[in-house]
CSV table of C-alpha atoms and ligand atoms in Angstrom, one decimal:
chain,number,residue,atom,x,y,z
X,1,MET,CA,116.3,51.7,57.3
X,2,SER,CA,113.9,49.5,59.3
X,3,LEU,CA,112.6,49.0,62.4
X,4,THR,CA,111.2,45.9,63.7
X,5,ALA,CA,109.0,46.4,66.7
X,6,VAL,CA,107.7,43.7,69.1
X,7,GLY,CA,105.2,44.4,72.1
X,8,SER,CA,101.8,44.4,73.3
X,9,ILE,CA,99.4,44.9,70.6
X,10,ALA,CA,96.2,45.6,72.4
X,11,PHE,CA,92.3,47.0,73.2
X,12,ASP,CA,92.5,48.9,76.2
X,13,SER,CA,89.6,50.4,78.3
X,14,VAL,CA,90.7,53.5,80.4
X,15,ARG,CA,89.5,56.0,82.2
X,16,THR,CA,90.7,59.6,83.3
X,17,PRO,CA,89.6,62.5,85.1
X,18,PHE,CA,88.7,64.0,81.4
X,19,GLY,CA,86.8,61.1,80.0
X,20,ALA,CA,86.7,57.1,78.9
X,21,ARG,CA,87.0,54.9,76.2
X,22,ASP,CA,86.3,51.2,76.1
X,23,ARG,CA,88.1,48.7,73.9
X,24,MET,CA,90.2,50.9,72.2
X,25,LEU,CA,92.9,50.2,69.9
X,26,GLY,CA,96.5,50.1,72.4
X,27,GLY,CA,99.3,48.4,73.4
X,28,SER,CA,102.8,49.0,73.9
X,29,ALA,CA,104.1,48.0,69.9
X,30,VAL,CA,101.2,49.8,68.5
X,31,HIS,CA,101.7,53.1,70.0
X,32,PHE,CA,105.6,53.0,69.5
X,33,SER,CA,104.9,52.0,65.4
X,34,LEU,CA,102.7,55.1,64.9
X,35,ALA,CA,105.0,57.1,66.5
X,36,ALA,CA,108.2,55.5,64.9
X,37,SER,CA,106.5,55.2,61.3
X,38,PHE,CA,107.5,59.3,61.0
X,39,PHE,CA,111.4,58.2,60.6
X,40,THR,CA,111.2,54.9,59.8
X,41,ASP,CA,109.9,51.9,57.9
X,42,VAL,CA,108.5,50.1,60.6
X,43,ARG,CA,107.4,46.1,61.0
X,44,LEU,CA,105.2,45.3,63.8
X,45,VAL,CA,105.4,42.0,65.1
X,46,GLY,CA,102.6,40.4,67.7
X,47,PRO,CA,99.8,38.2,67.7
X,48,VAL,CA,95.8,39.1,67.8
X,49,GLY,CA,92.5,37.5,68.1
X,50,ASP,CA,89.5,37.6,66.2
X,51,ASP,CA,88.2,40.8,68.0
X,52,PHE,CA,91.0,42.5,66.2
X,53,GLY,CA,90.1,43.5,62.4
X,54,GLU,CA,90.2,45.7,59.4
X,55,GLU,CA,89.4,48.7,61.3
X,56,GLU,CA,92.6,48.5,63.7
X,57,LEU,CA,95.2,47.5,60.8
X,58,ALA,CA,93.8,50.5,58.9
X,59,VAL,CA,95.0,52.8,61.4
X,60,LEU,CA,98.2,51.0,61.4
X,61,ARG,CA,98.4,50.9,57.1
X,62,ALA,CA,97.5,54.5,57.4
X,63,ARG,CA,100.8,55.6,58.8
X,64,GLY,CA,102.4,53.0,56.9
X,65,VAL,CA,103.5,50.7,59.6
X,66,ILE,CA,104.0,47.2,58.0
X,67,THR,CA,101.4,45.0,59.3
X,68,ASP,CA,102.4,41.3,57.6
X,69,ASP,CA,103.8,40.0,61.1
X,70,ILE,CA,100.7,40.5,62.9
X,71,GLU,CA,99.6,37.1,63.4
X,72,HIS,CA,95.4,36.4,63.6
X,73,VAL,CA,95.2,33.1,66.4
X,74,GLU,CA,92.0,31.6,65.1
X,75,GLY,CA,89.9,31.7,68.3
X,76,GLY,CA,92.1,33.8,70.0
X,77,LYS,CA,91.3,37.3,72.0
X,78,THR,CA,93.7,40.1,72.0
X,79,PHE,CA,95.4,41.2,74.9
X,80,PHE,CA,93.7,43.7,76.7
X,81,TRP,CA,94.1,46.3,79.4
X,82,ARG,CA,91.8,48.2,81.5
X,83,GLY,CA,93.2,51.0,83.8
X,84,HIS,CA,92.6,54.4,85.1
X,85,TYR,CA,94.5,57.2,86.2
X,86,GLU,CA,93.5,60.0,89.1
X,87,TYR,CA,94.3,63.5,88.5
X,88,ASP,CA,97.9,62.9,89.1
X,89,MET,CA,98.1,61.2,85.8
X,90,ASN,CA,101.9,60.3,86.3
X,91,LEU,CA,100.8,57.1,87.4
X,92,ALA,CA,98.5,54.2,85.8
X,93,HIS,CA,96.3,52.5,87.6
X,94,THR,CA,96.4,48.9,85.9
X,95,ASP,CA,92.5,47.3,86.8
X,96,GLU,CA,92.8,44.3,84.8
X,97,THR,CA,95.1,42.7,82.2
X,98,GLN,CA,94.3,39.9,80.5
X,99,LEU,CA,97.4,38.6,77.9
X,100,ASN,CA,95.1,36.3,76.0
X,101,VAL,CA,96.9,35.2,72.3
X,102,PHE,CA,100.3,36.7,74.1
X,103,GLY,CA,100.1,34.3,76.6
X,104,ASP,CA,101.6,31.3,74.1
X,105,PHE,CA,102.9,33.4,71.5
X,106,GLN,CA,105.4,31.9,69.3
X,107,PRO,CA,106.9,34.6,66.8
X,108,LYS,CA,107.9,33.5,63.5
X,109,LEU,CA,109.0,36.4,61.6
X,110,SER,CA,109.3,37.1,58.1
X,111,ASP,CA,112.8,37.8,56.6
X,112,GLY,CA,112.0,41.3,56.5
X,113,SER,CA,111.2,41.2,60.2
X,114,ARG,CA,114.7,39.5,60.6
X,115,GLY,CA,116.8,41.9,58.4
X,116,ALA,CA,115.7,44.8,60.0
X,117,GLU,CA,118.6,47.1,61.7
X,118,MET,CA,116.9,48.5,64.6
X,119,LEU,CA,114.9,46.6,67.2
X,120,PHE,CA,112.2,47.3,69.5
X,121,LEU,CA,111.9,44.9,72.4
X,122,GLY,CA,108.4,46.7,74.3
X,123,ASN,CA,106.5,46.1,77.0
X,124,ILE,CA,105.6,42.4,77.0
X,125,GLN,CA,107.0,39.2,78.7
X,126,PRO,CA,110.7,39.6,78.7
X,127,GLN,CA,111.4,35.8,77.3
X,128,LEU,CA,109.3,37.0,74.1
X,129,GLN,CA,111.9,40.1,74.1
X,130,LEU,CA,114.7,37.4,74.4
X,131,GLU,CA,113.5,35.2,71.3
X,132,VAL,CA,113.0,38.3,69.4
X,133,ARG,CA,115.9,39.6,69.8
X,134,GLU,CA,117.7,36.3,69.2
X,135,ALA,CA,115.4,35.5,65.6
X,136,CYS,CA,116.5,39.0,65.1
X,137,GLY,CA,120.3,38.5,65.3
X,138,GLY,CA,121.3,40.2,62.4
X,139,ALA,CA,119.9,43.6,64.0
X,140,GLU,CA,122.3,46.2,64.7
X,141,LEU,CA,120.8,47.8,67.6
X,142,ALA,CA,117.9,47.4,70.1
X,143,GLY,CA,116.0,49.7,72.4
X,144,LEU,CA,114.0,47.9,75.3
X,145,ASP,CA,111.0,49.0,77.5
X,146,SER,CA,109.4,47.0,80.2
X,147,MET,CA,107.2,48.0,83.3
X,148,ASN,CA,107.2,47.5,86.8
X,149,LEU,CA,105.1,44.3,86.7
X,150,TRP,CA,107.6,42.3,84.7
X,151,ILE,CA,110.4,43.4,87.0
X,152,GLU,CA,108.6,42.1,90.1
X,153,THR,CA,107.3,38.7,88.7
X,154,GLU,CA,110.3,38.0,85.7
X,155,ARG,CA,113.2,39.8,86.9
X,156,ASP,CA,116.0,37.0,85.8
X,157,ASP,CA,114.8,36.8,82.3
X,158,LEU,CA,114.3,40.7,82.1
X,159,LEU,CA,117.9,41.2,83.3
X,160,LYS,CA,118.6,38.6,80.7
X,161,ALA,CA,116.8,40.7,78.0
X,162,ILE,CA,118.6,43.7,79.0
X,163,GLY,CA,121.8,42.2,78.6
X,164,LYS,CA,121.2,42.1,74.8
X,165,ALA,CA,119.9,45.8,74.4
X,166,ASP,CA,121.8,49.3,73.3
X,167,TYR,CA,119.2,51.5,74.7
X,168,LEU,CA,117.2,51.2,77.8
X,169,LEU,CA,113.7,53.0,78.2
X,170,LEU,CA,112.0,52.5,81.3
X,171,ASN,CA,110.2,55.4,83.6
X,172,ASP,CA,112.4,56.8,86.7
X,173,ALA,CA,110.6,54.6,89.4
X,174,GLU,CA,111.1,51.4,87.1
X,175,ILE,CA,114.8,52.0,87.2
X,176,ARG,CA,115.3,52.3,90.6
X,177,MET,CA,113.3,49.5,91.7
X,178,LEU,CA,115.3,47.3,89.3
X,179,THR,CA,118.5,48.6,90.6
X,180,ASP,CA,117.1,49.4,94.4
X,181,GLU,CA,118.9,52.2,94.1
X,182,THR,CA,117.5,55.7,94.8
X,183,ASN,CA,119.4,58.0,93.2
X,184,LEU,CA,118.3,58.2,89.4
X,185,ALA,CA,122.3,58.9,88.1
X,186,ARG,CA,123.6,56.3,90.1
X,187,ALA,CA,120.9,53.8,89.1
X,188,ALA,CA,121.1,54.4,85.5
X,189,HIS,CA,125.0,53.9,85.4
X,190,GLN,CA,124.5,50.7,87.3
X,191,VAL,CA,122.0,49.9,84.3
X,192,MET,CA,124.9,50.3,82.0
X,193,GLU,CA,126.6,48.1,83.7
X,194,MET,CA,124.1,45.2,83.0
X,195,GLY,CA,124.5,45.8,78.9
X,196,PRO,CA,122.9,49.3,77.7
X,197,ARG,CA,125.3,52.0,76.4
X,198,VAL,CA,122.3,54.4,76.8
X,199,VAL,CA,119.5,54.4,79.2
X,200,VAL,CA,116.5,56.7,78.8
X,201,ALA,CA,114.6,57.8,82.5
X,202,LYS,CA,111.1,58.8,81.4
X,203,ARG,CA,109.3,61.1,83.6
X,204,GLY,CA,106.0,61.7,82.6
X,205,GLU,CA,104.8,65.5,81.9
X,206,TYR,CA,108.3,66.5,83.5
X,207,GLY,CA,110.4,64.5,80.6
X,208,ALA,CA,112.9,62.5,80.2
X,209,ALA,CA,116.2,62.1,81.3
X,210,LEU,CA,119.4,60.5,79.3
X,211,PHE,CA,122.6,58.8,80.8
X,212,THR,CA,125.4,57.8,78.5
X,213,GLU,CA,129.0,56.9,79.7
X,214,ASP,CA,130.0,60.6,80.2
X,215,HIS,CA,127.2,62.9,79.7
X,216,PRO,CA,123.9,63.1,81.3
X,217,PHE,CA,121.1,65.2,79.5
X,218,ALA,CA,117.3,66.2,80.7
X,219,ILE,CA,114.7,67.4,78.4
X,220,PRO,CA,111.4,69.0,79.9
X,221,GLY,CA,108.1,67.7,78.7
X,222,TYR,CA,106.3,69.8,76.4
X,223,LEU,CA,103.8,72.2,78.6
X,224,LEU,CA,100.4,71.0,77.3
X,225,GLU,CA,97.0,72.6,78.4
X,226,ASP,CA,94.8,69.7,77.7
X,227,VAL,CA,96.0,65.9,78.6
X,228,ARG,CA,93.4,63.7,78.3
X,229,ASP,CA,95.2,60.3,78.1
X,230,PRO,CA,98.8,59.7,79.1
X,231,THR,CA,98.2,55.9,77.9
X,232,GLY,CA,101.1,55.3,76.0
X,233,ALA,CA,102.9,58.4,76.0
X,234,GLY,CA,106.0,56.1,77.2
X,235,ASP,CA,105.5,54.1,73.9
X,236,SER,CA,105.0,57.2,71.8
X,237,PHE,CA,108.7,59.0,73.3
X,238,ALA,CA,110.4,55.6,72.7
X,239,GLY,CA,109.1,55.6,68.7
X,240,GLY,CA,110.2,59.2,68.5
X,241,PHE,CA,113.8,58.5,70.3
X,242,LEU,CA,114.5,55.0,68.5
X,243,GLY,CA,112.3,55.7,65.1
X,244,TYR,CA,114.9,58.9,64.6
X,245,LEU,CA,117.6,57.1,66.0
X,246,ASP,CA,117.5,54.6,63.4
X,247,GLY,CA,116.7,57.6,60.4
X,248,GLN,CA,120.0,58.7,61.5
X,249,ARG,CA,121.9,55.5,61.5
X,250,ALA,CA,120.5,54.9,58.1
X,251,ALA,CA,122.5,58.2,56.6
X,252,GLY,CA,125.2,56.8,57.8
X,253,LEU,CA,125.5,59.0,61.0
X,254,SER,CA,126.6,57.5,64.9
X,255,PRO,CA,123.3,56.9,66.9
X,256,PHE,CA,125.2,57.1,69.8
X,257,ASP,CA,126.6,60.6,68.9
X,258,PHE,CA,125.7,62.5,71.8
X,259,ASP,CA,123.5,65.6,69.4
X,260,SER,CA,122.0,62.8,67.8
X,261,LEU,CA,120.8,61.5,71.0
X,262,ARG,CA,119.9,65.0,72.3
X,263,GLN,CA,117.7,65.3,69.1
X,264,ALA,CA,116.2,62.1,69.3
X,265,MET,CA,115.0,62.9,73.1
X,266,ALA,CA,113.1,65.9,71.6
X,267,TYR,CA,111.3,63.8,69.0
X,268,GLY,CA,110.4,61.7,71.7
X,269,SER,CA,109.2,64.3,73.9
X,270,VAL,CA,107.2,66.0,70.8
X,271,LEU,CA,105.8,62.8,69.9
X,272,ALA,CA,104.6,62.2,73.8
X,273,SER,CA,103.1,65.2,73.9
X,274,PHE,CA,101.0,64.6,70.6
X,275,ASN,CA,99.7,61.4,72.0
X,276,VAL,CA,98.2,62.5,75.3
X,277,GLU,CA,96.2,65.1,74.0
X,278,ASP,CA,93.7,62.5,73.0
X,279,PHE,CA,92.3,59.0,74.1
X,280,GLY,CA,94.3,56.1,72.7
X,281,THR,CA,95.8,56.5,68.9
X,282,GLU,CA,93.4,59.4,68.4
X,283,ARG,CA,96.2,62.2,68.3
X,284,VAL,CA,98.9,60.5,66.8
X,285,ALA,CA,97.0,58.6,64.2
X,286,SER,CA,96.1,62.4,62.4
X,287,LEU,CA,99.4,63.7,62.8
X,288,THR,CA,101.7,65.3,60.2
X,289,MET,CA,105.0,65.5,60.3
X,290,ASP,CA,104.6,70.0,60.0
X,291,GLU,CA,103.1,69.5,63.5
X,292,ILE,CA,106.0,67.8,65.1
X,293,ALA,CA,108.3,69.8,63.7
X,294,GLU,CA,106.6,73.3,64.6
X,295,ARG,CA,106.1,71.6,68.4
X,296,LEU,CA,110.1,70.8,67.9
X,297,LYS,CA,111.1,74.5,67.3
X,298,HIS,CA,109.9,74.7,71.5
X,299,PHE,CA,113.0,72.6,72.2
X,300,ARG,CA,115.3,74.8,70.0
X,301,HIS,CA,117.4,76.2,72.6
X,302,ILE,CA,118.6,72.8,73.8
X,303,THR,CA,118.6,70.6,70.9
X,304,ARG,CA,120.4,70.7,67.2
X,305,PHE,CA,117.5,72.8,65.0
X,306,GLU,CA,116.7,70.9,62.1
X,307,ALA,CA,112.7,72.2,61.1
O,1,LIG,P1,102.5,53.7,78.3
O,1,LIG,O1,103.2,53.8,77.7
O,1,LIG,O2,103.1,52.9,79.7
O,1,LIG,O3,101.4,53.9,78.9
O,1,LIG,O4,101.7,52.1,78.0
O,1,LIG,C1,100.5,51.7,77.6
O,1,LIG,C2,100.7,50.5,77.2
O,1,LIG,O5,100.9,49.4,77.5
O,1,LIG,C3,98.9,50.4,76.9
O,1,LIG,O6,98.5,50.6,75.3
O,1,LIG,C4,98.8,48.7,77.2
O,1,LIG,O7,97.8,48.0,76.4
O,1,LIG,C5,99.9,48.4,77.6
O,1,LIG,N1,100.1,47.8,78.9
O,1,LIG,C6,99.5,47.4,79.9
O,1,LIG,N2,99.8,46.7,80.6
O,1,LIG,C7,100.6,45.4,79.8
O,1,LIG,C8,101.2,44.5,80.0
O,1,LIG,N3,101.6,43.9,81.6
O,1,LIG,N4,102.4,43.8,78.9
O,1,LIG,C9,102.3,44.4,78.1
O,1,LIG,N5,101.7,46.0,77.5
O,1,LIG,C10,101.1,46.3,78.2
């Protein structure tokens, strides 16, 4: 079982009402990979610059993430994002985005990454998501995430990339923006007509909704007293969700089976809840499977109980 993830590998400078951090390890693919690493073998693909070193790689390797396809661009600078949150931490305010080495990145994938059965096309330029989807033609399944920036600026390429995805994970506001439809259920069904069989609408602290051909399903967020930094929550959710489904697929079970999807939603919610407890990758980097199982118990009234 293996999963190849592409998306931003970043340094993030973040301010929330509960503190601030400068240039911490982040990026959509990093948050995703750390979360998915609890369920499957993850290969992370993407470029970094001279400012990315052993310390950052060590965080990924400690969770078993395979870093062979992280390409060091000599003389380049790693993707950089600066943002802040007000008291409503469901909304990220972007203050600065520097694509840097992602500006002209051409993915060169190893045989290992090409051979993965599951693909995660994390938030990054849609053109790049398409190239990676093509390079990994053998992958049985692909999940895709994106954001308002690409919906506004690269809509055509994004629609092509969405057309090649089996699972689409977006914020509820982004799904509405993509379809120009205010009702979430209708919007999700419009998205399914674009290609994906499964649509997940992430709703910040309120949890997430799942749409398939026949059943809608919603899961609450795990209610925490301390939320310090929501950055990466959506990607951690995606990592728990797709990582778990890849494990199911490898065990010979259908990754579209409704029970598996519900359980994947619960793992997504749990991983996201750990992510927001501390800044950046700090909490998930020290997380254990026992802690995940303990928190999963809180969802036993709505999911299959495995812990
Ligand atoms: P989220 O899960 O939505 O909170 O994603 C947060 C991550 O997205 C941060 O770690 C950022 O580095 C990354 N990010 C922010 N803006 C972009 C962008 N335009 N393209 C790719 N990644 C981004």
